[in-house]
mmCIF file of C-alpha atoms in Angstrom:
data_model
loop_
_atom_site.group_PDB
_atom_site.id
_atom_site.type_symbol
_atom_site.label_atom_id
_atom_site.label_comp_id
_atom_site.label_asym_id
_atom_site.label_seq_id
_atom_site.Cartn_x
_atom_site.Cartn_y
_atom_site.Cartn_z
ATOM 1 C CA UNK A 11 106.558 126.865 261.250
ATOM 2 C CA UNK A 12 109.449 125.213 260.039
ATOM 3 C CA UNK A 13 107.143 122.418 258.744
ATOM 4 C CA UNK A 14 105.121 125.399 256.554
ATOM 5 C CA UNK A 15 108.589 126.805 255.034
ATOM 6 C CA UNK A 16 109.536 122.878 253.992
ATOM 7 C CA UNK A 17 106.187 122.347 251.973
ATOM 8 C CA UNK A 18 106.254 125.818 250.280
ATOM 9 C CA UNK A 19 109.529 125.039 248.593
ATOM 10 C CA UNK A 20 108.069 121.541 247.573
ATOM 11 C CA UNK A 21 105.395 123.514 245.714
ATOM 12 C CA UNK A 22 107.779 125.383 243.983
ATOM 13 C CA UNK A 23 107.253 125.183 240.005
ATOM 14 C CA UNK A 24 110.385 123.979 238.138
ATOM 15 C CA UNK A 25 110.539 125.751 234.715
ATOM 16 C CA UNK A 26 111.991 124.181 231.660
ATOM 17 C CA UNK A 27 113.750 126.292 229.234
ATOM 18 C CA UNK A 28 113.218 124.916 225.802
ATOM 19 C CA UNK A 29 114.061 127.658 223.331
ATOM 20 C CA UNK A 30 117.773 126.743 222.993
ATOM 21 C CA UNK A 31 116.136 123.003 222.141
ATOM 22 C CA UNK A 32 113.444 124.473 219.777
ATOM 23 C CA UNK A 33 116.578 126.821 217.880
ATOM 24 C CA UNK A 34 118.098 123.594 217.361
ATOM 25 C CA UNK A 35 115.298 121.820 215.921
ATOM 26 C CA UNK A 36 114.735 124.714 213.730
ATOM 27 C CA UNK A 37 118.219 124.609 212.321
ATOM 28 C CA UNK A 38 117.860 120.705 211.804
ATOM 29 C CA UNK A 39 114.618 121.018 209.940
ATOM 30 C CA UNK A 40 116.023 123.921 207.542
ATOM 31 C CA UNK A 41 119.021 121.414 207.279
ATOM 32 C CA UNK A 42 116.727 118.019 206.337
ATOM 33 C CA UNK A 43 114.677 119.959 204.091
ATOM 34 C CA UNK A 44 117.212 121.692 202.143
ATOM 35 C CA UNK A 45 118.822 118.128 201.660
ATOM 36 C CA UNK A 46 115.630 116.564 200.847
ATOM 37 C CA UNK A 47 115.708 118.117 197.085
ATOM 38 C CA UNK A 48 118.815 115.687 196.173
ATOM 39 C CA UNK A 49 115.966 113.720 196.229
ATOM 40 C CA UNK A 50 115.501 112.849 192.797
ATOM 41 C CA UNK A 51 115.121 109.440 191.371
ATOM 42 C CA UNK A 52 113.830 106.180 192.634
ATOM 43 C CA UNK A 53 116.708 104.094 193.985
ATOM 44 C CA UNK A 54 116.295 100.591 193.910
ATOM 45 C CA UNK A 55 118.417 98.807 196.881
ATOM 46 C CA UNK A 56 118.666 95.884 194.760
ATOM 47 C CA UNK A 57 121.931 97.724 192.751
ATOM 48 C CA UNK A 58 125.346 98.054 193.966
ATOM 49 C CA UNK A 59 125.846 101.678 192.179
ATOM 50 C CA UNK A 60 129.337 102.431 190.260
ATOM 51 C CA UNK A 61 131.329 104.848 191.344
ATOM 52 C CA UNK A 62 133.110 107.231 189.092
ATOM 53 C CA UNK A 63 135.720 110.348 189.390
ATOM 54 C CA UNK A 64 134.378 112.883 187.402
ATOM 55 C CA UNK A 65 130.685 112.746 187.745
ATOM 56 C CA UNK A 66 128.217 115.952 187.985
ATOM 57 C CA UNK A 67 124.625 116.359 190.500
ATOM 58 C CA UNK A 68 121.822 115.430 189.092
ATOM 59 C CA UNK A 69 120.065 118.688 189.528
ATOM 60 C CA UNK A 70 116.584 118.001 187.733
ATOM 61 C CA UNK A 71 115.108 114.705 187.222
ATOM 62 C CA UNK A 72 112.684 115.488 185.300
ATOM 63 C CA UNK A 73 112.071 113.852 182.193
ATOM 64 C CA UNK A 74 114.493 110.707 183.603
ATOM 65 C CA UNK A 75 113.156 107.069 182.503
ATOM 66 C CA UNK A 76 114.685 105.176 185.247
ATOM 67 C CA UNK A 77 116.227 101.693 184.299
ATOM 68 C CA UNK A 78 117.593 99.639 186.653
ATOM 69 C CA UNK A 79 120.614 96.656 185.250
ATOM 70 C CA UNK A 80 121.050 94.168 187.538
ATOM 71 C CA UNK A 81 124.033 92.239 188.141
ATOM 72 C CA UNK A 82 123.785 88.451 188.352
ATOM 73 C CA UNK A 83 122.084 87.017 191.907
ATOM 74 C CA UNK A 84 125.220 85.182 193.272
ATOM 75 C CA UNK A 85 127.377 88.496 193.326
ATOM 76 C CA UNK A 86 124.253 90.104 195.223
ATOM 77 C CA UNK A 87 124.553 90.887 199.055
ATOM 78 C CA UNK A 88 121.942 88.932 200.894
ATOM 79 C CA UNK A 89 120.001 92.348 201.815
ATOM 80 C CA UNK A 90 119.764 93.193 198.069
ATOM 81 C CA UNK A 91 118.898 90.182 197.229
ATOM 82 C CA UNK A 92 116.071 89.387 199.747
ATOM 83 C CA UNK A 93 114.379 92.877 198.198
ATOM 84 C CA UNK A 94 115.297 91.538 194.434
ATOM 85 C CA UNK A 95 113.346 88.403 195.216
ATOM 86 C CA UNK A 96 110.444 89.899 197.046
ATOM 87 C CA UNK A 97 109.938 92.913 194.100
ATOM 88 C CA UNK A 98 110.566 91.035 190.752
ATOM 89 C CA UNK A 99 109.582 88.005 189.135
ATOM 90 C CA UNK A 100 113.008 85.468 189.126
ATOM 91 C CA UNK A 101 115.531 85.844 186.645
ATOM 92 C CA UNK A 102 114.857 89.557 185.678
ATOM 93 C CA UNK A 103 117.861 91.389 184.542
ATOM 94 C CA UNK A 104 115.831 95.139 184.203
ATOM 95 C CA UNK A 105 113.776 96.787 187.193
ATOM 96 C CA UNK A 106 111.414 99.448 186.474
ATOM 97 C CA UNK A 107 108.455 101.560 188.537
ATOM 98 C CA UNK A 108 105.314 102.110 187.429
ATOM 99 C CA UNK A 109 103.291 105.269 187.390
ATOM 100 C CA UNK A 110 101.968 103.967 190.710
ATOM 101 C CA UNK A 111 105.333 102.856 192.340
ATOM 102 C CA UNK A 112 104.806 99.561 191.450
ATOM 103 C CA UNK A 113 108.132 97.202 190.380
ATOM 104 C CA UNK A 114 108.904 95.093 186.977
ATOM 105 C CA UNK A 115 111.088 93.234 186.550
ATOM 106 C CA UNK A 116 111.628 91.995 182.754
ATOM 107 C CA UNK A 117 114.310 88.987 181.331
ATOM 108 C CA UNK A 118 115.702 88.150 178.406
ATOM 109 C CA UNK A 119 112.951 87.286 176.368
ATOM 110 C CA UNK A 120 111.032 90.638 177.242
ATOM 111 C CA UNK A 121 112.816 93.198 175.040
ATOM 112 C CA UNK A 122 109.976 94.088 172.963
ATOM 113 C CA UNK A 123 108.067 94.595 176.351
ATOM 114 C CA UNK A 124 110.822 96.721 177.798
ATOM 115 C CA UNK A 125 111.202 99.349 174.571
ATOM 116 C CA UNK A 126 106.941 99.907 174.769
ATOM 117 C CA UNK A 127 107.641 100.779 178.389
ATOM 118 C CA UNK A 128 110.112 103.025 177.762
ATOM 119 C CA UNK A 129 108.221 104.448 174.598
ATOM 120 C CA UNK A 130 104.901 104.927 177.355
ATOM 121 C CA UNK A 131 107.006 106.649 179.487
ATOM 122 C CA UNK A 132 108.547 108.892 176.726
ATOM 123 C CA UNK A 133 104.758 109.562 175.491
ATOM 124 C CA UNK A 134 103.489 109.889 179.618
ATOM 125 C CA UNK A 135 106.090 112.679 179.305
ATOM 126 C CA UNK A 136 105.401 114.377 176.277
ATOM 127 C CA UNK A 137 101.811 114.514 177.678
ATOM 128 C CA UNK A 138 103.188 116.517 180.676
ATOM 129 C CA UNK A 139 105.104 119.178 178.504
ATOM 130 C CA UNK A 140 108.556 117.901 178.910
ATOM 131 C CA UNK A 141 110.558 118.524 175.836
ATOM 132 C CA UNK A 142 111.936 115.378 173.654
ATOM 133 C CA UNK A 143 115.468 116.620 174.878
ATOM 134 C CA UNK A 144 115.090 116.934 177.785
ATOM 135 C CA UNK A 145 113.673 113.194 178.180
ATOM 136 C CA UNK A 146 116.328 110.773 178.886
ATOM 137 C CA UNK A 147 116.967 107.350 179.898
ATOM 138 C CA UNK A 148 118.712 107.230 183.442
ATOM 139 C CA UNK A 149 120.635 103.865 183.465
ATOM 140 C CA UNK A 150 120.908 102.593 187.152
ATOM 141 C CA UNK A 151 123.621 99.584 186.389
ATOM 142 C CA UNK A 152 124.884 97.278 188.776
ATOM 143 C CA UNK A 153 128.889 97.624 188.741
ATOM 144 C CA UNK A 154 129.096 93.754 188.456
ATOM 145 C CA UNK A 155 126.154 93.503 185.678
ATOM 146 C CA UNK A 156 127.535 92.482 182.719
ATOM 147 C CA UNK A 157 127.862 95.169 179.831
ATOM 148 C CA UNK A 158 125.621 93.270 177.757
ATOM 149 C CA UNK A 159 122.458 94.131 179.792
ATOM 150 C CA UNK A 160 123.751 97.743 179.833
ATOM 151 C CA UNK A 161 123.695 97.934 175.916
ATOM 152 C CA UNK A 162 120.705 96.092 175.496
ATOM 153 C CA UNK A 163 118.570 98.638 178.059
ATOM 154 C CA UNK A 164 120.293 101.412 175.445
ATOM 155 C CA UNK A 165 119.517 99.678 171.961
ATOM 156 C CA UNK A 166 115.623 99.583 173.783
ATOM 157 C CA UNK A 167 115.804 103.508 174.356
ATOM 158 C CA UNK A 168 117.385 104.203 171.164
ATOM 159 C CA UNK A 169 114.521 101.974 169.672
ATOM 160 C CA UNK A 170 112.206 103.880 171.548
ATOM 161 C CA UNK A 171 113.422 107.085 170.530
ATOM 162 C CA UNK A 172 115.470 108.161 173.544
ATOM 163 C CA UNK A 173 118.800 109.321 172.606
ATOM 164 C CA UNK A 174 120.017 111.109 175.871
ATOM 165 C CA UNK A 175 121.599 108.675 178.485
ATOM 166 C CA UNK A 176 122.228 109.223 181.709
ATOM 167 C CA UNK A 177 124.606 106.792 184.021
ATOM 168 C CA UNK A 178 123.982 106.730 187.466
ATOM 169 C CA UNK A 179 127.168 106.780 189.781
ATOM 170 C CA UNK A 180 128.177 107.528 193.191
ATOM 171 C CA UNK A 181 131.316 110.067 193.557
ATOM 172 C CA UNK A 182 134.049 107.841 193.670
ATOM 173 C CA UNK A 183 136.215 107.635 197.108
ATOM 174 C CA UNK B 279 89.946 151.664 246.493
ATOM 175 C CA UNK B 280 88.742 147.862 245.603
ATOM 176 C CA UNK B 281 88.107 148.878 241.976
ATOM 177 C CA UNK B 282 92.115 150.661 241.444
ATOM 178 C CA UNK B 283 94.049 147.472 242.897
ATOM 179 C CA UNK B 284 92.199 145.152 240.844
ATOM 180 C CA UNK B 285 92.465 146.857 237.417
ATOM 181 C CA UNK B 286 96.518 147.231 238.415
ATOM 182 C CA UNK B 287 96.819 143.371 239.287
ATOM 183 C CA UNK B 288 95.394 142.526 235.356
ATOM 184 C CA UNK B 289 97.950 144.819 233.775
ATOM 185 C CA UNK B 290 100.494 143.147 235.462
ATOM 186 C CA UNK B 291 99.934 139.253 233.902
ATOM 187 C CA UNK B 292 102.333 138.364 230.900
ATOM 188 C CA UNK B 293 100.828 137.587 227.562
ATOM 189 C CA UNK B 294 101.314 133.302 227.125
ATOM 190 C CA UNK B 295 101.845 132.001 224.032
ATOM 191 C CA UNK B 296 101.119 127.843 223.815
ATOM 192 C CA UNK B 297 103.752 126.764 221.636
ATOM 193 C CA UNK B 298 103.620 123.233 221.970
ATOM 194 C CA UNK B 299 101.298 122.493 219.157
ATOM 195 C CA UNK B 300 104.299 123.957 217.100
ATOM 196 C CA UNK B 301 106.898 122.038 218.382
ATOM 197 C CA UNK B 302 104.638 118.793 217.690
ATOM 198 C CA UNK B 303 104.253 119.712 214.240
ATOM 199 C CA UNK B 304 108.507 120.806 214.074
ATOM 200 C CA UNK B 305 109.141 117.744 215.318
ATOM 201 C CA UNK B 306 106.916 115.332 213.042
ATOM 202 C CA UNK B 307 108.546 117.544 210.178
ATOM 203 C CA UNK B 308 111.913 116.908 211.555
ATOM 204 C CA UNK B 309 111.526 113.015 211.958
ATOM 205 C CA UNK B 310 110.118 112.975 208.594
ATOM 206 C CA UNK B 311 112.863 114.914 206.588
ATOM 207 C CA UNK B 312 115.195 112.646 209.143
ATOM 208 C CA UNK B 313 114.098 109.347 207.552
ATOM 209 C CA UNK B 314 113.209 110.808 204.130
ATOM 210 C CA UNK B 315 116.836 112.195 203.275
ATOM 211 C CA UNK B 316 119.526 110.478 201.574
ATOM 212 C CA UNK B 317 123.078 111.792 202.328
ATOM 213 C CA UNK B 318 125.002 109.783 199.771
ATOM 214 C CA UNK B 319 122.862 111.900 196.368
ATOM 215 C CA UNK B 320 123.187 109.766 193.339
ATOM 216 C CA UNK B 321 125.543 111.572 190.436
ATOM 217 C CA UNK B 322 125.631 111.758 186.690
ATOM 218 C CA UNK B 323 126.943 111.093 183.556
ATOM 219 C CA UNK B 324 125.396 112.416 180.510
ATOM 220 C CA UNK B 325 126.210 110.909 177.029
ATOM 221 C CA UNK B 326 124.116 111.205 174.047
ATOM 222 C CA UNK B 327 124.384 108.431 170.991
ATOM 223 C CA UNK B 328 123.929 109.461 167.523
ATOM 224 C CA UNK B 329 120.249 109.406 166.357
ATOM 225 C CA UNK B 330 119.166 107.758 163.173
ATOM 226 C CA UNK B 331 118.362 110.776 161.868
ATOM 227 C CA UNK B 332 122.059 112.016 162.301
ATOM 228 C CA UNK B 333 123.709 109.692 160.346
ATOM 229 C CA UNK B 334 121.880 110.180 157.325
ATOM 230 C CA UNK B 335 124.420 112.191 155.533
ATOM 231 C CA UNK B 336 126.930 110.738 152.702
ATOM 232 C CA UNK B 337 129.748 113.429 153.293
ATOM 233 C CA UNK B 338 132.674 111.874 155.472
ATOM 234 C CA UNK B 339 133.521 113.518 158.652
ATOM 235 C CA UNK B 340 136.873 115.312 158.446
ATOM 236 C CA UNK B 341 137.917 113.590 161.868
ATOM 237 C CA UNK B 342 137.789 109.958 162.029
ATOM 238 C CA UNK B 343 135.341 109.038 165.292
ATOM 239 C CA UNK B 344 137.722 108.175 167.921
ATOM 240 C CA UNK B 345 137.460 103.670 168.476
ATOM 241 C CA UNK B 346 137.848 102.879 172.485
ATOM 242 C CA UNK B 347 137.531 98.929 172.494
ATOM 243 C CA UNK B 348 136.980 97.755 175.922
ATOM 244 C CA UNK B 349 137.330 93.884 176.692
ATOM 245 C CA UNK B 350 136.281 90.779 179.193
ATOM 246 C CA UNK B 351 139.061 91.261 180.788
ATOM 247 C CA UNK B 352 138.596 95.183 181.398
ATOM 248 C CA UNK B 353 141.568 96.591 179.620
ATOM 249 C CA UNK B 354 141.013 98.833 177.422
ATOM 250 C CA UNK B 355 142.579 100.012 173.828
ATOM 251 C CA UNK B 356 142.296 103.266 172.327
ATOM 252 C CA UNK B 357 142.234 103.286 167.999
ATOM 253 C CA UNK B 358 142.709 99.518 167.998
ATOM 254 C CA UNK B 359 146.393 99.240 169.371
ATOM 255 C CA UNK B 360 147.359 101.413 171.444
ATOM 256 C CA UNK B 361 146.563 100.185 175.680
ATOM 257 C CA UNK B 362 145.091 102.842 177.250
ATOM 258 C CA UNK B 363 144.281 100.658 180.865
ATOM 259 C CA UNK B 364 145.589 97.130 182.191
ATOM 260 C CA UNK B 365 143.610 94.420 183.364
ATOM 261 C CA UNK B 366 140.404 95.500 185.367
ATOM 262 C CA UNK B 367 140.629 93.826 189.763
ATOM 263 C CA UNK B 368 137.254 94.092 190.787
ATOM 264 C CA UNK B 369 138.515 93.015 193.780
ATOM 265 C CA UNK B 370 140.708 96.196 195.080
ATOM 266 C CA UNK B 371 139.615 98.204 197.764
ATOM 267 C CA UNK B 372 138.236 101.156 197.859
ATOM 268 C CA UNK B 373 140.314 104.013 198.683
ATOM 269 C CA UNK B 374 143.579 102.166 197.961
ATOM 270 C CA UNK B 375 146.227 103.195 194.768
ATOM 271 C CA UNK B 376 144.828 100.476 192.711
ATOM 272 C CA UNK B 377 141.316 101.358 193.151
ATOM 273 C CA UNK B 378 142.220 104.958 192.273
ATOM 274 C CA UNK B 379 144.379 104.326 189.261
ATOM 275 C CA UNK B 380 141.313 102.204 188.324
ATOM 276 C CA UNK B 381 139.012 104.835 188.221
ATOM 277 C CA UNK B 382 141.252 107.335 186.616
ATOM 278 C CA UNK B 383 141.725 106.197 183.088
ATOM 279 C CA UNK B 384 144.730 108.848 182.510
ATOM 280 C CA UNK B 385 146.491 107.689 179.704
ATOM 281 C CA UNK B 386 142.753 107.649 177.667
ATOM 282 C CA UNK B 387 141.764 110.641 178.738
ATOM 283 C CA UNK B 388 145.137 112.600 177.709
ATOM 284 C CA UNK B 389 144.225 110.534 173.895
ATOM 285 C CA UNK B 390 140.866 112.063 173.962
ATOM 286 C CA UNK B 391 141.630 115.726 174.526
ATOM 287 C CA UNK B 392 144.507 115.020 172.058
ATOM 288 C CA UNK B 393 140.974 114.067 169.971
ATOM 289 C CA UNK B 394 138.941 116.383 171.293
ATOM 290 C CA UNK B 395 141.918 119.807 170.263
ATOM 291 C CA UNK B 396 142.202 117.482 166.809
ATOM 292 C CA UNK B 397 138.299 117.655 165.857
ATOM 293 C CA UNK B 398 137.771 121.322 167.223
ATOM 294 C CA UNK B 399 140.720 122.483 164.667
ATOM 295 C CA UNK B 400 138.982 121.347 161.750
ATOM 296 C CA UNK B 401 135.557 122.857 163.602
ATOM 297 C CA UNK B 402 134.597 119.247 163.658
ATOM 298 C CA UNK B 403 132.653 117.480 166.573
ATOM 299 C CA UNK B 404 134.485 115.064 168.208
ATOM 300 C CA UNK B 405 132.394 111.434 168.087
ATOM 301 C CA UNK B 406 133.616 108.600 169.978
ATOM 302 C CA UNK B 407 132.751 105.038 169.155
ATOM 303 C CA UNK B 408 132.889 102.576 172.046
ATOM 304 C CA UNK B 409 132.893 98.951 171.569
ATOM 305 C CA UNK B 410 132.717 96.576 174.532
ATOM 306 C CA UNK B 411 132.691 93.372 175.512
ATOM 307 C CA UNK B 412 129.328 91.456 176.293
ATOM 308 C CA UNK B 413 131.203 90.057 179.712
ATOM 309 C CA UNK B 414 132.669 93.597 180.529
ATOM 310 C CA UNK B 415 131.612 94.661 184.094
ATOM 311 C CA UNK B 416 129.680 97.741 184.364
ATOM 312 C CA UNK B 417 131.537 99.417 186.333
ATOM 313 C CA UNK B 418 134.730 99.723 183.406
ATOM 314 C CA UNK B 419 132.051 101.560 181.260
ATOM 315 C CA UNK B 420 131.062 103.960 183.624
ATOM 316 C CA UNK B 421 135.309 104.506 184.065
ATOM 317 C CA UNK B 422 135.400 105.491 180.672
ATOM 318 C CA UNK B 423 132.330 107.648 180.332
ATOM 319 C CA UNK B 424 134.103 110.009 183.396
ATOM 320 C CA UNK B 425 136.986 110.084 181.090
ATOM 321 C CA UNK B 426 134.791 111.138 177.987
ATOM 322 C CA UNK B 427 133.148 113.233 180.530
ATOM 323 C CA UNK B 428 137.012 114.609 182.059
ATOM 324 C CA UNK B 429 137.795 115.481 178.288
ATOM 325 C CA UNK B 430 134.535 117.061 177.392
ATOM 326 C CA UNK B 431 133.324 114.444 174.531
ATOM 327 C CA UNK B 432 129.394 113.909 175.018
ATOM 328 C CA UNK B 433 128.560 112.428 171.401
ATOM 329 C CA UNK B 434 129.248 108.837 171.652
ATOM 330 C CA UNK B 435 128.453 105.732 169.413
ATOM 331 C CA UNK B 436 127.777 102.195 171.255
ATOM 332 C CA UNK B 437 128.534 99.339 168.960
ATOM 333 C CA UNK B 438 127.183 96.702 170.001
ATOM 334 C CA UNK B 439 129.473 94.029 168.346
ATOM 335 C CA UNK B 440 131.576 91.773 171.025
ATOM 336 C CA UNK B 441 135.609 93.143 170.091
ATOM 337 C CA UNK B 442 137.054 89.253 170.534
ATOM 338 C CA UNK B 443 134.752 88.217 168.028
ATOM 339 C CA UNK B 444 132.966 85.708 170.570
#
């Protein structure tokens, strides 16, 4: 008898309660998606991004050429400069992304190349009904590069007609 | 008899719901938002430099556009002699007096809402003209675009000509 009482207790079914776990999954989803609109422009690891003290969110990228400036390889960390090396060609001073995702790099001697790509880009956007105002170049600079790369990704927007600039920062601590 | 007790036992099962194809598809989300999110967003600065188009006129602008020459060494000089910011350490650490007083260009930014209450007074927009040196780290720049930015002055001219004359 006492054997019997023993087994029916094994057979009893242990339930889980998992609505406290699924509330808190809930709240963590609502959380990552509501974050996940800051979400706006291709970052490139490869820059170490200024920081400034009285910057503003960058609610809607839209209509942003993004140019990457970066600073010279010997002041990169070796993380940022194992993904330089594997995305762009050696010695490129301006990163860009394709239509497709896809990374170029241009140097010195491809100035003329850089200003069609931003004039493409201006034209890709005009195609999709962003206004010529509202198209702007967003200048990703490396706080070591050297203002002279800075300038010269500027002088190719204002060459290609883009007269709104936007610098990229990180709040400053 | 049979026929009552088994129609009472069927009223008395509770309704199931399988939710666990939901979860799976919460969590998935979750993980996915988890990677996907960046914490640290990206900011802004917005300056816009004169078109061609802009400058086409012959009349003189009642204000003078405002000259901030910034050079190698990171200092920077408001109207050609007056030293607006010392010598630029890239080295200081964040979060430390040095790093902050980097950052906050205060004398230039008091001179260019001096500007900035000048221009409005004749109803004139206030241009700035910003002249910096090839070897100038990127990081002074964007220091004084927040103060353009801190004293409302979006209009700025980028001369491209190194100030030392190198």
């Amino acid at each position: 008898m006492a054997k019997k009482n023993a087994r029916g207790n094994d057979e009893v079914n242990g339930n889980v309660n998992l609505s406290p776990m699924i509330d808190c999954c809930f709240l963590l989803l609502i959380f990552f998606v509501v974050n996940a609109t800051q979400i706006t422009v291709a970052k490139d690891p490869s820059v170490k991004m200024p920081s400034a003290v009285s910057c503003s969110e960058l609610k809607d990228a839209n209509g942003c050429i993004v140019v990457n400036v970066f600073a010279d390889v010997d002041k990169m960390s070796p993380k940022a400069l194992e993904k330089y090396n594997k995305a762009y060609p050696p010695n490129s001073l301006w990163g860009v992304a394709d239509a497709n995702g896809n990374s170029i790099g241009y140097t010195t001697g491809q100035i003329q190349e850089l200003t069609d790509f931003i004039k493409k880009q201006k034209e890709s956007l005009k195609g999709r009904g962003i206004e010529d105002g509202k198209i702007r170049l967003y200048l990703r600079g490396d706080l070591d590069a050297p203002w002279e790369r800075s300038s010269t990704a500027i002088r190719c927007a204002a060459a290609a007609g883009v007269t709104n600039i936007v610098f990229g920062t990180l709040p400053s601590k | 008899m049979a026929r009552h007790k088994q129609i009472k036992t069927e009223e008395q099962e509770d309704p199931e719901m399988n939710i666990s194809s939901m979860i799976d598809c919460c969590f998935l989300l979750l993980i996915y938002f988890l990677v996907a999110t960046s914490l640290v967003s990206e900011k802004k600065l917005d300056i816009s430099i004169p078109a061609s188009t802009q400058s086409q006129s012959s009349q003189k602008p009642p204000v003078e556009p405002g000259r901030i020459v910034l050079r190698a060494d990171g200092s920077v000089t408001w109207n050609g002699d007056m030293n607006v910011a010392d010598v630029y350490n890239p080295d200081a650490q964040p979060g430390s007096a040095e790093y902050r007083a980097q950052r906050q260009l205060d004398q230039l930014v008091e001179q260019l809402k001096n500007y900035k209450d000048l221009a409005s007074s004749v109803q004139s927009e206030p241009v700035v003209m910003l002249t910096g040196a090839p070897s100038a780290p990127h990081q002074r720049i964007v220091d004084i675009m927040a103060a353009l930015a801190e004293a409302g002055i979006k209009s700025v001219g980028i001369s491209t000509a190194d100030p030392e004359g190198k």
